[in-house]
Structures are given as structure tokens and as C-alpha cells.
Amino acid sequence: MNGPGGHGRPGRGMEEKHSLDDFQLEQMEQETEEMLRVRYLNDNNAKFERTGTGFLSLRVGEEFYPRVTVVRMFPFSDKNEFISIRTAEERSKEIGIIEKLSDVSKETVEMLEEQLTLRYFTPVIEKIIKIKDEYGFAYWNVVTDHGECNFTIRMGGNSVIHLSDTRILIMDIDENRFEIPDVNRLTVAERRKLDLFL
């Protein structure tokens, strides 16, 4: 007789739990397989079009995506290679990769570059007027190639990224990017303001 502490066949609840675990494992394996399968896009299998609202749609064979996002996989080292095309939702999935922009038509390149320019808009800091450090944040007042502007970054973390010995990328709290291509071109006084970040 099976009761509390008795022996015998596992109950129905255990069987259901095993079935659920097996299903979840199978689902994870399937998702992993899909993630590892790379689909390369080119003019033969992909058709991009402007949506009329500033975005791009994509047709790949029978699949249609009313809106896609365009992401550089290597934004600083290979700007024109390995362009990832993804679904537009928050937890986006990769639809495919354009290995080189030269693999697609001039018209498609123009559409993709429009999206990349919007995504990677990065004003260049030409002059540092002031940096104020307060309560774990740094408040910047700078002049960029698009005019004077103020922004705030979190101290520590990955707000300031050293792309080389002299090139710096700065990410503010709203995820806007700013670049200093060469800190050596700044004045001594400006470089002193950057001491906390160098």
C-alpha cells in the first residue's frame, strides 16, 4: 500500500513533472539549434523595403517581417561587414546576416545605411567645457560636431569604453553615444578634466 513514506510507483504529479522537464529541455535544444544556424542574406534571397514610417520591412522567401532592425556585429572594427538583421520586438531574434554590404544592391545599401546611421549616431566631442562628478554620476558640458550639449553618465561600469590608447567612446544614461577620436588633440586643461576616466 502506498501512503506517506510508502514505496511503489511514483505518483502522477512526478510523471507530469518529468514530461514538463523533457518538453522544456527539448524546447531549449530547439531554440539553441535555431540560434546557431546562421542564414546569410543577399539580393537573391532577401528583399528590403522602406515602410513609409522610417523603418524597413523584409521578405525572405515566404517569410515577411513588417519591421526589422539593423545591427552591426562589429561596429568599430568591421563597419561594412557582418550586419545582423533582427526582428523588432524587445527580445529580438536574428533573421539573418549580411556578410558584406557589397553582397547587396546599391539601393539596399542606402536603406541599410540609413538605419545604421540612426542607430549608431555618435557625435564627436571637439571640446570639453566642464565635467562635474556628483553622487555617482558625471555631468558633462561639451561641444560636439553637432553643437554644444549636456549629458550625464554613471561613474564606473561601462560608461567610458577605451577603443584604443587615444580613442574613447562614452555612453550616457540614455544610451546615447559620444566619441573622442583622439584625446591627444584636446588641450592639457581638457585632458585634466578627463583624468577620472583615463
Coordinates of C-alpha atoms in Angstrom, one line a residue:
M1 CA 0.0 0.0 0.0
N2 CA 1.3 3.4 -0.9
G3 CA 0.9 6.2 1.6
P4 CA 3.1 8.9 3.0
G5 CA 6.5 7.3 3.3
G6 CA 5.3 4.2 1.4
H7 CA 7.1 2.7 -1.6
G8 CA 5.9 2.0 -5.1
R9 CA 5.2 3.7 -8.4
P10 CA 5.9 7.5 -8.5
G11 CA 2.6 9.5 -8.4
R12 CA 1.1 11.1 -11.4
G13 CA 2.5 14.5 -10.4
M14 CA 6.0 13.2 -10.7
E15 CA 5.3 11.8 -14.2
E16 CA 3.8 15.2 -15.3
K17 CA 6.9 16.9 -13.9
H18 CA 9.2 14.6 -15.9
S19 CA 7.2 15.2 -19.0
L20 CA 7.3 19.0 -18.5
D21 CA 11.1 18.9 -17.9
D22 CA 11.6 16.8 -21.1
F23 CA 9.5 19.3 -23.0
Q24 CA 11.4 22.3 -21.7
L25 CA 14.7 20.6 -22.5
E26 CA 13.6 19.8 -26.0
Q27 CA 12.4 23.4 -26.5
M28 CA 15.7 24.8 -25.2
E29 CA 17.6 22.5 -27.6
Q30 CA 15.5 23.6 -30.5
E31 CA 16.0 27.3 -29.7
T32 CA 19.7 26.8 -29.3
E33 CA 19.9 25.0 -32.7
E34 CA 18.0 27.8 -34.3
M35 CA 20.3 30.4 -32.7
L36 CA 23.4 28.5 -34.0
R37 CA 22.0 28.2 -37.5
V38 CA 23.3 31.2 -39.5
R39 CA 21.3 32.4 -42.5
Y40 CA 23.2 34.7 -44.9
L41 CA 21.1 37.3 -46.7
N42 CA 21.8 38.8 -50.1
D43 CA 19.9 40.1 -53.2
N44 CA 19.0 36.5 -54.2
N45 CA 17.0 35.6 -51.1
A46 CA 16.1 38.9 -49.3
K47 CA 14.0 41.9 -50.3
F48 CA 14.2 45.1 -48.2
E49 CA 11.7 47.9 -48.5
R50 CA 11.1 51.2 -46.7
T51 CA 7.9 51.1 -44.6
G52 CA 7.0 54.8 -45.0
T53 CA 7.4 55.3 -41.3
G54 CA 11.2 55.5 -41.2
F55 CA 11.7 51.7 -40.8
L56 CA 12.5 48.7 -43.0
S57 CA 10.4 45.6 -43.8
L58 CA 12.0 42.4 -45.1
R59 CA 10.8 39.5 -47.2
V60 CA 12.8 36.2 -47.1
G61 CA 11.1 33.6 -49.3
E62 CA 7.7 33.0 -47.8
E63 CA 8.5 34.9 -44.6
F64 CA 7.5 38.6 -44.2
Y65 CA 8.7 40.9 -41.4
P66 CA 6.8 44.2 -41.4
R67 CA 9.6 45.8 -39.4
V68 CA 13.3 44.8 -38.8
T69 CA 16.2 46.3 -37.0
V70 CA 19.7 46.6 -38.4
V71 CA 22.7 46.0 -36.1
R72 CA 26.5 45.9 -36.7
M73 CA 28.0 42.8 -35.2
F74 CA 31.5 44.5 -35.1
P75 CA 30.6 48.3 -35.1
F76 CA 34.2 49.5 -34.6
S77 CA 36.3 47.0 -36.5
D78 CA 34.2 46.0 -39.5
K79 CA 31.6 48.6 -40.1
N80 CA 30.6 47.2 -43.6
E81 CA 30.7 43.5 -42.7
F82 CA 28.5 41.1 -40.7
I83 CA 25.3 43.2 -40.5
S84 CA 22.7 41.4 -38.4
I85 CA 19.1 41.8 -39.4
R86 CA 16.7 41.2 -36.4
T87 CA 13.1 41.2 -35.5
A88 CA 11.9 44.5 -34.0
E89 CA 10.5 43.3 -30.7
E90 CA 12.3 43.8 -27.4
R91 CA 13.6 40.2 -27.2
S92 CA 14.7 40.3 -30.9
K93 CA 15.6 37.2 -32.9
E94 CA 18.2 37.2 -35.6
I95 CA 16.6 36.7 -39.0
G96 CA 19.9 36.5 -40.9
I97 CA 23.3 38.2 -41.5
I98 CA 24.5 40.2 -44.5
E99 CA 28.2 39.1 -44.6
K100 CA 29.3 42.2 -46.6
L101 CA 27.4 45.2 -47.8
S102 CA 28.9 44.5 -51.2
D103 CA 26.6 41.4 -51.3
V104 CA 23.5 43.6 -51.8
S105 CA 22.4 46.2 -54.3
K106 CA 23.3 49.9 -54.0
E107 CA 19.6 50.7 -53.3
T108 CA 19.6 48.1 -50.4
V109 CA 22.9 49.5 -49.1
E110 CA 21.4 53.0 -49.0
M111 CA 18.4 51.7 -47.0
L112 CA 20.6 49.7 -44.5
E113 CA 23.0 52.7 -44.1
E114 CA 20.1 55.0 -43.2
Q115 CA 19.1 52.6 -40.4
L116 CA 22.7 52.2 -39.2
T117 CA 23.2 56.0 -39.1
L118 CA 20.1 56.4 -37.0
R119 CA 21.2 53.5 -34.7
Y120 CA 24.8 54.5 -34.4
F121 CA 24.5 58.3 -34.4
T122 CA 27.7 59.3 -32.5
P123 CA 28.5 63.0 -32.1
V124 CA 32.2 63.7 -31.9
I125 CA 33.3 65.7 -28.8
E126 CA 35.5 68.5 -30.0
K127 CA 35.8 70.5 -26.8
I128 CA 35.2 69.7 -23.1
I129 CA 33.8 72.7 -21.3
K130 CA 33.1 71.1 -17.9
I131 CA 32.7 67.7 -16.2
K132 CA 31.2 67.7 -12.7
D133 CA 31.3 64.5 -10.6
E134 CA 28.5 64.2 -8.1
Y135 CA 26.8 61.3 -6.2
G136 CA 28.0 58.6 -8.6
F137 CA 27.2 60.5 -11.8
A138 CA 29.3 62.7 -14.0
Y139 CA 27.7 65.7 -15.7
W140 CA 29.3 66.7 -19.0
N141 CA 29.1 70.0 -20.8
V142 CA 30.8 69.7 -24.2
V143 CA 30.9 71.0 -27.8
T144 CA 30.4 68.3 -30.4
D145 CA 30.4 68.4 -34.2
H146 CA 26.7 68.9 -33.9
G147 CA 26.9 71.8 -31.4
E148 CA 27.0 72.2 -27.6
C149 CA 25.3 69.7 -25.4
N150 CA 25.0 68.4 -21.9
F151 CA 24.7 64.7 -20.9
T152 CA 25.1 62.5 -17.8
I153 CA 26.9 59.3 -17.3
R154 CA 27.1 56.8 -14.4
M155 CA 30.5 56.6 -12.8
G156 CA 32.1 53.2 -13.1
G157 CA 30.7 50.4 -15.1
N158 CA 31.0 50.6 -18.9
S159 CA 30.1 54.2 -19.5
V160 CA 33.5 55.0 -20.9
I161 CA 35.0 52.5 -23.3
H162 CA 38.6 52.7 -24.5
L163 CA 38.6 51.7 -28.1
S164 CA 42.3 52.3 -28.4
D165 CA 45.0 54.2 -26.4
T166 CA 43.6 57.5 -27.6
R167 CA 40.1 56.8 -28.8
I168 CA 37.2 56.9 -26.3
L169 CA 33.5 56.0 -26.6
I170 CA 31.2 57.5 -24.0
M171 CA 27.7 56.1 -23.3
D172 CA 25.3 58.3 -21.4
I173 CA 22.4 57.2 -19.1
D174 CA 20.0 57.3 -22.0
E175 CA 22.4 55.1 -24.1
N176 CA 23.4 57.9 -26.4
R177 CA 26.9 57.6 -27.7
F178 CA 29.7 60.2 -27.9
E179 CA 33.2 59.8 -29.2
I180 CA 36.5 61.4 -28.6
P181 CA 38.6 60.1 -31.6
D182 CA 41.9 61.3 -30.1
V183 CA 42.4 62.6 -26.6
N184 CA 45.8 64.0 -27.6
R185 CA 44.0 66.6 -29.7
L186 CA 42.4 68.1 -26.6
T187 CA 44.1 70.8 -24.6
V188 CA 46.0 70.0 -21.4
A189 CA 43.2 71.5 -19.3
E190 CA 40.6 69.4 -21.1
R191 CA 42.6 66.2 -20.6
R192 CA 42.8 67.0 -16.9
K193 CA 39.0 67.0 -16.8
L194 CA 39.2 63.5 -18.2
D195 CA 41.6 62.2 -15.6
L196 CA 38.9 60.3 -13.8
F197 CA 38.2 58.3 -17.0
L198 CA 41.7 57.7 -18.5

